[in-house]
């Protein structure tokens, strides 16, 4: 069974985080949700969720994909967390997929993970990209890096993740049943 970790920080974008969790779980991926602070996070629109684990507990596993939702200040909270930095470094070293949507790709840029990569993201975070330029497409995969533009791109982003972990055909069938174009 494929393994995914979705990391939640206070201020996360609800649609991006929960949409990905929903799609991956429908595809029978073993998704672990983990919060920076204990096992609880509050989204940028006030939705409170209980996660499966704290990030410290969840960091012990090896995942096929690690997902960072956007939203502010959620992405900034993720970027400031040492556990997130260590997790990204270990995941990149293993060559596993790393996915970030909306504002969260700037975290990958700050970690040097977008150097030489094509990526997309929500406009307005250019100062945190170190001069890197992004594309305006809804979702994009380059090697082990998967990026999404924002909340409206969540289904495109989740599909890119599914393809990266070998579930593209299953995702196509799921999207037909869900009436996702």
mmCIF file with all atom_site columns, C-alpha atoms in Angstrom:
data_model
loop_
_atom_site.group_PDB
_atom_site.id
_atom_site.type_symbol
_atom_site.label_atom_id
_atom_site.label_alt_id
_atom_site.label_comp_id
_atom_site.label_asym_id
_atom_site.label_entity_id
_atom_site.label_seq_id
_atom_site.pdbx_PDB_ins_code
_atom_site.Cartn_x
_atom_site.Cartn_y
_atom_site.Cartn_z
_atom_site.occupancy
_atom_site.B_iso_or_equiv
_atom_site.pdbx_formal_charge
_atom_site.auth_seq_id
_atom_site.auth_comp_id
_atom_site.auth_asym_id
_atom_site.auth_atom_id
_atom_site.pdbx_PDB_model_num
ATOM 1   C CA . UNK A 1 1   ? 0.000   0.000  0.000   1.00 0.00 ? 1   UNK A CA 1
ATOM 2   C CA . UNK A 1 2   ? 1.269   3.469  -0.888  1.00 0.00 ? 2   UNK A CA 1
ATOM 3   C CA . UNK A 1 3   ? 2.101   5.808  2.007   1.00 0.00 ? 3   UNK A CA 1
ATOM 4   C CA . UNK A 1 4   ? 1.537   9.576  2.125   1.00 0.00 ? 4   UNK A CA 1
ATOM 5   C CA . UNK A 1 5   ? 2.157   12.198 4.784   1.00 0.00 ? 5   UNK A CA 1
ATOM 6   C CA . UNK A 1 6   ? 0.220   15.478 4.750   1.00 0.00 ? 6   UNK A CA 1
ATOM 7   C CA . UNK A 1 7   ? 1.672   18.060 7.139   1.00 0.00 ? 7   UNK A CA 1
ATOM 8   C CA . UNK A 1 8   ? -0.676  20.563 8.791   1.00 0.00 ? 8   UNK A CA 1
ATOM 9   C CA . UNK A 1 9   ? 0.338   23.854 10.402  1.00 0.00 ? 9   UNK A CA 1
ATOM 10  C CA . UNK A 1 10  ? -1.976  26.452 11.885  1.00 0.00 ? 10  UNK A CA 1
ATOM 11  C CA . UNK A 1 11  ? -3.188  28.631 9.029   1.00 0.00 ? 11  UNK A CA 1
ATOM 12  C CA . UNK A 1 12  ? -3.290  25.836 6.409   1.00 0.00 ? 12  UNK A CA 1
ATOM 13  C CA . UNK A 1 13  ? -5.596  26.194 3.412   1.00 0.00 ? 13  UNK A CA 1
ATOM 14  C CA . UNK A 1 14  ? -8.432  23.779 4.122   1.00 0.00 ? 14  UNK A CA 1
ATOM 15  C CA . UNK A 1 15  ? -9.381  22.871 0.551   1.00 0.00 ? 15  UNK A CA 1
ATOM 16  C CA . UNK A 1 16  ? -5.798  22.135 -0.445  1.00 0.00 ? 16  UNK A CA 1
ATOM 17  C CA . UNK A 1 17  ? -5.050  19.949 2.567   1.00 0.00 ? 17  UNK A CA 1
ATOM 18  C CA . UNK A 1 18  ? -8.314  18.078 2.953   1.00 0.00 ? 18  UNK A CA 1
ATOM 19  C CA . UNK A 1 19  ? -8.951  17.753 -0.778  1.00 0.00 ? 19  UNK A CA 1
ATOM 20  C CA . UNK A 1 20  ? -5.643  15.923 -1.212  1.00 0.00 ? 20  UNK A CA 1
ATOM 21  C CA . UNK A 1 21  ? -6.287  13.727 1.841   1.00 0.00 ? 21  UNK A CA 1
ATOM 22  C CA . UNK A 1 22  ? -9.741  12.836 0.508   1.00 0.00 ? 22  UNK A CA 1
ATOM 23  C CA . UNK A 1 23  ? -8.574  11.945 -3.004  1.00 0.00 ? 23  UNK A CA 1
ATOM 24  C CA . UNK A 1 24  ? -5.618  9.887  -1.790  1.00 0.00 ? 24  UNK A CA 1
ATOM 25  C CA . UNK A 1 25  ? -7.705  7.972  0.740   1.00 0.00 ? 25  UNK A CA 1
ATOM 26  C CA . UNK A 1 26  ? -10.292 7.213  -1.958  1.00 0.00 ? 26  UNK A CA 1
ATOM 27  C CA . UNK A 1 27  ? -7.370  5.745  -3.926  1.00 0.00 ? 27  UNK A CA 1
ATOM 28  C CA . UNK A 1 28  ? -6.589  3.471  -0.959  1.00 0.00 ? 28  UNK A CA 1
ATOM 29  C CA . UNK A 1 29  ? -3.375  5.336  -0.083  1.00 0.00 ? 29  UNK A CA 1
ATOM 30  C CA . UNK A 1 30  ? -2.454  5.070  3.588   1.00 0.00 ? 30  UNK A CA 1
ATOM 31  C CA . UNK A 1 31  ? -2.491  8.802  4.390   1.00 0.00 ? 31  UNK A CA 1
ATOM 32  C CA . UNK A 1 32  ? -1.081  10.027 7.682   1.00 0.00 ? 32  UNK A CA 1
ATOM 33  C CA . UNK A 1 33  ? -2.076  13.542 8.681   1.00 0.00 ? 33  UNK A CA 1
ATOM 34  C CA . UNK A 1 34  ? 0.350   15.221 11.062  1.00 0.00 ? 34  UNK A CA 1
ATOM 35  C CA . UNK A 1 35  ? 0.265   18.588 12.820  1.00 0.00 ? 35  UNK A CA 1
ATOM 36  C CA . UNK A 1 36  ? 3.219   20.652 13.947  1.00 0.00 ? 36  UNK A CA 1
ATOM 37  C CA . UNK A 1 37  ? 1.616   21.229 17.329  1.00 0.00 ? 37  UNK A CA 1
ATOM 38  C CA . UNK A 1 38  ? 0.419   18.073 19.000  1.00 0.00 ? 38  UNK A CA 1
ATOM 39  C CA . UNK A 1 39  ? -2.377  16.528 16.954  1.00 0.00 ? 39  UNK A CA 1
ATOM 40  C CA . UNK A 1 40  ? -4.472  19.570 16.140  1.00 0.00 ? 40  UNK A CA 1
ATOM 41  C CA . UNK A 1 41  ? -4.375  22.366 13.580  1.00 0.00 ? 41  UNK A CA 1
ATOM 42  C CA . UNK A 1 42  ? -6.651  25.274 12.706  1.00 0.00 ? 42  UNK A CA 1
ATOM 43  C CA . UNK A 1 43  ? -7.046  26.259 9.058   1.00 0.00 ? 43  UNK A CA 1
ATOM 44  C CA . UNK A 1 44  ? -6.861  29.749 7.629   1.00 0.00 ? 44  UNK A CA 1
ATOM 45  C CA . UNK A 1 45  ? -10.686 29.854 7.620   1.00 0.00 ? 45  UNK A CA 1
ATOM 46  C CA . UNK A 1 46  ? -11.147 28.625 11.166  1.00 0.00 ? 46  UNK A CA 1
ATOM 47  C CA . UNK A 1 47  ? -11.710 24.919 10.495  1.00 0.00 ? 47  UNK A CA 1
ATOM 48  C CA . UNK A 1 48  ? -10.143 22.908 13.313  1.00 0.00 ? 48  UNK A CA 1
ATOM 49  C CA . UNK A 1 49  ? -8.989  19.370 12.641  1.00 0.00 ? 49  UNK A CA 1
ATOM 50  C CA . UNK A 1 50  ? -7.525  16.564 14.669  1.00 0.00 ? 50  UNK A CA 1
ATOM 51  C CA . UNK A 1 51  ? -4.645  14.848 12.892  1.00 0.00 ? 51  UNK A CA 1
ATOM 52  C CA . UNK A 1 52  ? -3.506  11.243 13.077  1.00 0.00 ? 52  UNK A CA 1
ATOM 53  C CA . UNK A 1 53  ? -0.192  12.156 14.692  1.00 0.00 ? 53  UNK A CA 1
ATOM 54  C CA . UNK A 1 54  ? 2.126   14.947 15.663  1.00 0.00 ? 54  UNK A CA 1
ATOM 55  C CA . UNK A 1 55  ? 4.835   15.633 13.105  1.00 0.00 ? 55  UNK A CA 1
ATOM 56  C CA . UNK A 1 56  ? 7.444   14.281 15.526  1.00 0.00 ? 56  UNK A CA 1
ATOM 57  C CA . UNK A 1 57  ? 5.610   10.950 15.643  1.00 0.00 ? 57  UNK A CA 1
ATOM 58  C CA . UNK A 1 58  ? 4.973   10.860 11.893  1.00 0.00 ? 58  UNK A CA 1
ATOM 59  C CA . UNK A 1 59  ? 8.551   11.705 10.903  1.00 0.00 ? 59  UNK A CA 1
ATOM 60  C CA . UNK A 1 60  ? 9.615   8.203  11.845  1.00 0.00 ? 60  UNK A CA 1
ATOM 61  C CA . UNK A 1 61  ? 8.093   6.702  8.688   1.00 0.00 ? 61  UNK A CA 1
ATOM 62  C CA . UNK A 1 62  ? 9.206   6.582  5.071   1.00 0.00 ? 62  UNK A CA 1
ATOM 63  C CA . UNK A 1 63  ? 6.541   7.875  2.720   1.00 0.00 ? 63  UNK A CA 1
ATOM 64  C CA . UNK A 1 64  ? 6.024   7.661  -1.024  1.00 0.00 ? 64  UNK A CA 1
ATOM 65  C CA . UNK A 1 65  ? 5.009   11.326 -0.937  1.00 0.00 ? 65  UNK A CA 1
ATOM 66  C CA . UNK A 1 66  ? 5.139   14.181 1.556   1.00 0.00 ? 66  UNK A CA 1
ATOM 67  C CA . UNK A 1 67  ? 2.532   16.903 0.965   1.00 0.00 ? 67  UNK A CA 1
ATOM 68  C CA . UNK A 1 68  ? 2.703   20.520 2.146   1.00 0.00 ? 68  UNK A CA 1
ATOM 69  C CA . UNK A 1 69  ? -0.567  22.463 1.857   1.00 0.00 ? 69  UNK A CA 1
ATOM 70  C CA . UNK A 1 70  ? -0.461  26.196 1.309   1.00 0.00 ? 70  UNK A CA 1
ATOM 71  C CA . UNK A 1 71  ? -2.418  28.918 2.994   1.00 0.00 ? 71  UNK A CA 1
ATOM 72  C CA . UNK A 1 72  ? -1.099  31.688 5.148   1.00 0.00 ? 72  UNK A CA 1
ATOM 73  C CA . UNK A 1 73  ? 0.209   31.765 7.717   1.00 0.00 ? 73  UNK A CA 1
ATOM 74  C CA . UNK A 1 74  ? 0.283   27.958 7.367   1.00 0.00 ? 74  UNK A CA 1
ATOM 75  C CA . UNK A 1 75  ? 3.059   27.903 4.756   1.00 0.00 ? 75  UNK A CA 1
ATOM 76  C CA . UNK A 1 76  ? 5.139   30.347 6.802   1.00 0.00 ? 76  UNK A CA 1
ATOM 77  C CA . UNK A 1 77  ? 4.652   28.163 9.883   1.00 0.00 ? 77  UNK A CA 1
ATOM 78  C CA . UNK A 1 78  ? 5.808   25.100 7.926   1.00 0.00 ? 78  UNK A CA 1
ATOM 79  C CA . UNK A 1 79  ? 8.826   26.998 6.578   1.00 0.00 ? 79  UNK A CA 1
ATOM 80  C CA . UNK A 1 80  ? 9.922   27.994 10.080  1.00 0.00 ? 80  UNK A CA 1
ATOM 81  C CA . UNK A 1 81  ? 9.737   24.476 11.522  1.00 0.00 ? 81  UNK A CA 1
ATOM 82  C CA . UNK A 1 82  ? 13.016  22.521 11.850  1.00 0.00 ? 82  UNK A CA 1
ATOM 83  C CA . UNK A 1 83  ? 11.193  19.164 11.719  1.00 0.00 ? 83  UNK A CA 1
ATOM 84  C CA . UNK A 1 84  ? 9.735   20.120 8.331   1.00 0.00 ? 84  UNK A CA 1
ATOM 85  C CA . UNK A 1 85  ? 13.179  21.093 7.030   1.00 0.00 ? 85  UNK A CA 1
ATOM 86  C CA . UNK A 1 86  ? 14.649  17.783 8.213   1.00 0.00 ? 86  UNK A CA 1
ATOM 87  C CA . UNK A 1 87  ? 11.711  15.825 6.761   1.00 0.00 ? 87  UNK A CA 1
ATOM 88  C CA . UNK A 1 88  ? 12.121  17.504 3.367   1.00 0.00 ? 88  UNK A CA 1
ATOM 89  C CA . UNK A 1 89  ? 15.860  16.859 3.328   1.00 0.00 ? 89  UNK A CA 1
ATOM 90  C CA . UNK A 1 90  ? 15.406  13.165 4.190   1.00 0.00 ? 90  UNK A CA 1
ATOM 91  C CA . UNK A 1 91  ? 12.583  12.758 1.675   1.00 0.00 ? 91  UNK A CA 1
ATOM 92  C CA . UNK A 1 92  ? 14.604  14.419 -1.105  1.00 0.00 ? 92  UNK A CA 1
ATOM 93  C CA . UNK A 1 93  ? 17.643  12.296 -0.261  1.00 0.00 ? 93  UNK A CA 1
ATOM 94  C CA . UNK A 1 94  ? 15.546  9.132  -0.680  1.00 0.00 ? 94  UNK A CA 1
ATOM 95  C CA . UNK A 1 95  ? 14.178  10.437 -3.995  1.00 0.00 ? 95  UNK A CA 1
ATOM 96  C CA . UNK A 1 96  ? 10.575  10.198 -2.799  1.00 0.00 ? 96  UNK A CA 1
ATOM 97  C CA . UNK A 1 97  ? 7.968   12.649 -4.064  1.00 0.00 ? 97  UNK A CA 1
ATOM 98  C CA . UNK A 1 98  ? 7.534   16.033 -2.406  1.00 0.00 ? 98  UNK A CA 1
ATOM 99  C CA . UNK A 1 99  ? 4.345   17.965 -3.164  1.00 0.00 ? 99  UNK A CA 1
ATOM 100 C CA . UNK A 1 100 ? 3.592   21.601 -2.312  1.00 0.00 ? 100 UNK A CA 1
ATOM 101 C CA . UNK A 1 101 ? 0.654   23.762 -3.348  1.00 0.00 ? 101 UNK A CA 1
ATOM 102 C CA . UNK A 1 102 ? -0.248  27.460 -3.285  1.00 0.00 ? 102 UNK A CA 1
ATOM 103 C CA . UNK A 1 103 ? 2.284   29.358 -1.140  1.00 0.00 ? 103 UNK A CA 1
ATOM 104 C CA . UNK A 1 104 ? 4.086   26.198 0.058   1.00 0.00 ? 104 UNK A CA 1
ATOM 105 C CA . UNK A 1 105 ? 6.464   25.888 -2.938  1.00 0.00 ? 105 UNK A CA 1
ATOM 106 C CA . UNK A 1 106 ? 8.458   28.778 -1.470  1.00 0.00 ? 106 UNK A CA 1
ATOM 107 C CA . UNK A 1 107 ? 9.422   26.354 1.319   1.00 0.00 ? 107 UNK A CA 1
ATOM 108 C CA . UNK A 1 108 ? 10.932  24.060 -1.293  1.00 0.00 ? 108 UNK A CA 1
ATOM 109 C CA . UNK A 1 109 ? 12.748  27.008 -2.881  1.00 0.00 ? 109 UNK A CA 1
ATOM 110 C CA . UNK A 1 110 ? 14.222  28.022 0.467   1.00 0.00 ? 110 UNK A CA 1
ATOM 111 C CA . UNK A 1 111 ? 15.444  24.435 0.936   1.00 0.00 ? 111 UNK A CA 1
ATOM 112 C CA . UNK A 1 112 ? 17.096  24.431 -2.514  1.00 0.00 ? 112 UNK A CA 1
ATOM 113 C CA . UNK A 1 113 ? 14.711  21.780 -3.823  1.00 0.00 ? 113 UNK A CA 1
ATOM 114 C CA . UNK A 1 114 ? 13.396  23.813 -6.771  1.00 0.00 ? 114 UNK A CA 1
ATOM 115 C CA . UNK A 1 115 ? 16.770  24.640 -8.296  1.00 0.00 ? 115 UNK A CA 1
ATOM 116 C CA . UNK A 1 116 ? 16.623  23.654 -11.979 1.00 0.00 ? 116 UNK A CA 1
ATOM 117 C CA . UNK A 1 117 ? 12.992  22.517 -11.656 1.00 0.00 ? 117 UNK A CA 1
ATOM 118 C CA . UNK A 1 118 ? 9.843   23.699 -13.387 1.00 0.00 ? 118 UNK A CA 1
ATOM 119 C CA . UNK A 1 119 ? 7.152   24.504 -10.849 1.00 0.00 ? 119 UNK A CA 1
ATOM 120 C CA . UNK A 1 120 ? 3.961   26.455 -10.262 1.00 0.00 ? 120 UNK A CA 1
ATOM 121 C CA . UNK A 1 121 ? 2.582   28.284 -7.257  1.00 0.00 ? 121 UNK A CA 1
ATOM 122 C CA . UNK A 1 122 ? 0.267   31.014 -6.053  1.00 0.00 ? 122 UNK A CA 1
ATOM 123 C CA . UNK A 1 123 ? 1.492   34.407 -7.292  1.00 0.00 ? 123 UNK A CA 1
ATOM 124 C CA . UNK A 1 124 ? 2.954   36.894 -4.836  1.00 0.00 ? 124 UNK A CA 1
ATOM 125 C CA . UNK A 1 125 ? 5.751   35.018 -3.085  1.00 0.00 ? 125 UNK A CA 1
ATOM 126 C CA . UNK A 1 126 ? 8.504   35.915 -5.568  1.00 0.00 ? 126 UNK A CA 1
ATOM 127 C CA . UNK A 1 127 ? 10.686  37.488 -2.869  1.00 0.00 ? 127 UNK A CA 1
ATOM 128 C CA . UNK A 1 128 ? 10.996  34.080 -1.203  1.00 0.00 ? 128 UNK A CA 1
ATOM 129 C CA . UNK A 1 129 ? 12.039  32.242 -4.374  1.00 0.00 ? 129 UNK A CA 1
ATOM 130 C CA . UNK A 1 130 ? 15.643  33.464 -4.654  1.00 0.00 ? 130 UNK A CA 1
ATOM 131 C CA . UNK A 1 131 ? 15.109  34.572 -8.242  1.00 0.00 ? 131 UNK A CA 1
ATOM 132 C CA . UNK A 1 132 ? 13.457  31.359 -9.447  1.00 0.00 ? 132 UNK A CA 1
ATOM 133 C CA . UNK A 1 133 ? 10.595  31.746 -11.927 1.00 0.00 ? 133 UNK A CA 1
ATOM 134 C CA . UNK A 1 134 ? 7.390   29.732 -11.810 1.00 0.00 ? 134 UNK A CA 1
ATOM 135 C CA . UNK A 1 135 ? 4.854   28.668 -14.408 1.00 0.00 ? 135 UNK A CA 1
ATOM 136 C CA . UNK A 1 136 ? 1.167   29.609 -14.270 1.00 0.00 ? 136 UNK A CA 1
ATOM 137 C CA . UNK A 1 137 ? -0.313  26.152 -14.951 1.00 0.00 ? 137 UNK A CA 1
ATOM 138 C CA . UNK A 1 138 ? -2.622  24.578 -12.325 1.00 0.00 ? 138 UNK A CA 1
ATOM 139 C CA . UNK A 1 139 ? -0.244  21.718 -11.413 1.00 0.00 ? 139 UNK A CA 1
ATOM 140 C CA . UNK A 1 140 ? 3.166   20.540 -12.507 1.00 0.00 ? 140 UNK A CA 1
ATOM 141 C CA . UNK A 1 141 ? 5.544   17.647 -11.845 1.00 0.00 ? 141 UNK A CA 1
ATOM 142 C CA . UNK A 1 142 ? 9.282   17.830 -12.465 1.00 0.00 ? 142 UNK A CA 1
ATOM 143 C CA . UNK A 1 143 ? 11.178  14.786 -11.261 1.00 0.00 ? 143 UNK A CA 1
ATOM 144 C CA . UNK A 1 144 ? 10.173  14.115 -7.659  1.00 0.00 ? 144 UNK A CA 1
ATOM 145 C CA . UNK A 1 145 ? 8.742   17.635 -7.140  1.00 0.00 ? 145 UNK A CA 1
ATOM 146 C CA . UNK A 1 146 ? 4.996   18.206 -7.546  1.00 0.00 ? 146 UNK A CA 1
ATOM 147 C CA . UNK A 1 147 ? 3.525   21.704 -7.284  1.00 0.00 ? 147 UNK A CA 1
ATOM 148 C CA . UNK A 1 148 ? 0.069   23.231 -7.495  1.00 0.00 ? 148 UNK A CA 1
ATOM 149 C CA . UNK A 1 149 ? -1.069  26.809 -8.051  1.00 0.00 ? 149 UNK A CA 1
ATOM 150 C CA . UNK A 1 150 ? -3.779  27.197 -5.418  1.00 0.00 ? 150 UNK A CA 1
ATOM 151 C CA . UNK A 1 151 ? -7.153  26.072 -4.044  1.00 0.00 ? 151 UNK A CA 1
ATOM 152 C CA . UNK A 1 152 ? -8.832  25.821 -7.443  1.00 0.00 ? 152 UNK A CA 1
ATOM 153 C CA . UNK A 1 153 ? -6.087  23.472 -8.657  1.00 0.00 ? 153 UNK A CA 1
ATOM 154 C CA . UNK A 1 154 ? -6.503  20.898 -5.889  1.00 0.00 ? 154 UNK A CA 1
ATOM 155 C CA . UNK A 1 155 ? -7.866  18.140 -8.163  1.00 0.00 ? 155 UNK A CA 1
ATOM 156 C CA . UNK A 1 156 ? -5.113  18.697 -10.740 1.00 0.00 ? 156 UNK A CA 1
ATOM 157 C CA . UNK A 1 157 ? -2.545  18.702 -7.915  1.00 0.00 ? 157 UNK A CA 1
ATOM 158 C CA . UNK A 1 158 ? -3.945  15.512 -6.341  1.00 0.00 ? 158 UNK A CA 1
ATOM 159 C CA . UNK A 1 159 ? -3.889  13.817 -9.744  1.00 0.00 ? 159 UNK A CA 1
ATOM 160 C CA . UNK A 1 160 ? -0.217  14.733 -10.202 1.00 0.00 ? 160 UNK A CA 1
ATOM 161 C CA . UNK A 1 161 ? 0.477   13.155 -6.814  1.00 0.00 ? 161 UNK A CA 1
ATOM 162 C CA . UNK A 1 162 ? -1.454  10.019 -7.796  1.00 0.00 ? 162 UNK A CA 1
ATOM 163 C CA . UNK A 1 163 ? 0.508   9.726  -11.040 1.00 0.00 ? 163 UNK A CA 1
ATOM 164 C CA . UNK A 1 164 ? 3.814   10.192 -9.191  1.00 0.00 ? 164 UNK A CA 1
ATOM 165 C CA . UNK A 1 165 ? 3.052   7.285  -6.863  1.00 0.00 ? 165 UNK A CA 1
ATOM 166 C CA . UNK A 1 166 ? 1.798   5.007  -9.635  1.00 0.00 ? 166 UNK A CA 1
ATOM 167 C CA . UNK A 1 167 ? -1.950  5.510  -9.309  1.00 0.00 ? 167 UNK A CA 1
ATOM 168 C CA . UNK A 1 168 ? -2.703  7.655  -12.366 1.00 0.00 ? 168 UNK A CA 1
ATOM 169 C CA . UNK A 1 169 ? -5.122  5.220  -14.029 1.00 0.00 ? 169 UNK A CA 1
ATOM 170 C CA . UNK A 1 170 ? -6.945  4.669  -10.740 1.00 0.00 ? 170 UNK A CA 1
ATOM 171 C CA . UNK A 1 171 ? -7.214  8.429  -10.277 1.00 0.00 ? 171 UNK A CA 1
ATOM 172 C CA . UNK A 1 172 ? -8.690  8.835  -13.760 1.00 0.00 ? 172 UNK A CA 1
ATOM 173 C CA . UNK A 1 173 ? -11.391 6.285  -12.878 1.00 0.00 ? 173 UNK A CA 1
ATOM 174 C CA . UNK A 1 174 ? -12.018 7.943  -9.523  1.00 0.00 ? 174 UNK A CA 1
ATOM 175 C CA . UNK A 1 175 ? -12.379 11.357 -11.134 1.00 0.00 ? 175 UNK A CA 1
ATOM 176 C CA . UNK A 1 176 ? -14.929 9.981  -13.618 1.00 0.00 ? 176 UNK A CA 1
ATOM 177 C CA . UNK A 1 177 ? -16.988 8.698  -10.672 1.00 0.00 ? 177 UNK A CA 1
ATOM 178 C CA . UNK A 1 178 ? -16.566 12.031 -8.859  1.00 0.00 ? 178 UNK A CA 1
ATOM 179 C CA . UNK A 1 179 ? -17.435 14.106 -11.997 1.00 0.00 ? 179 UNK A CA 1
ATOM 180 C CA . UNK A 1 180 ? -14.045 15.825 -11.919 1.00 0.00 ? 180 UNK A CA 1
ATOM 181 C CA . UNK A 1 181 ? -12.958 16.940 -15.382 1.00 0.00 ? 181 UNK A CA 1
#
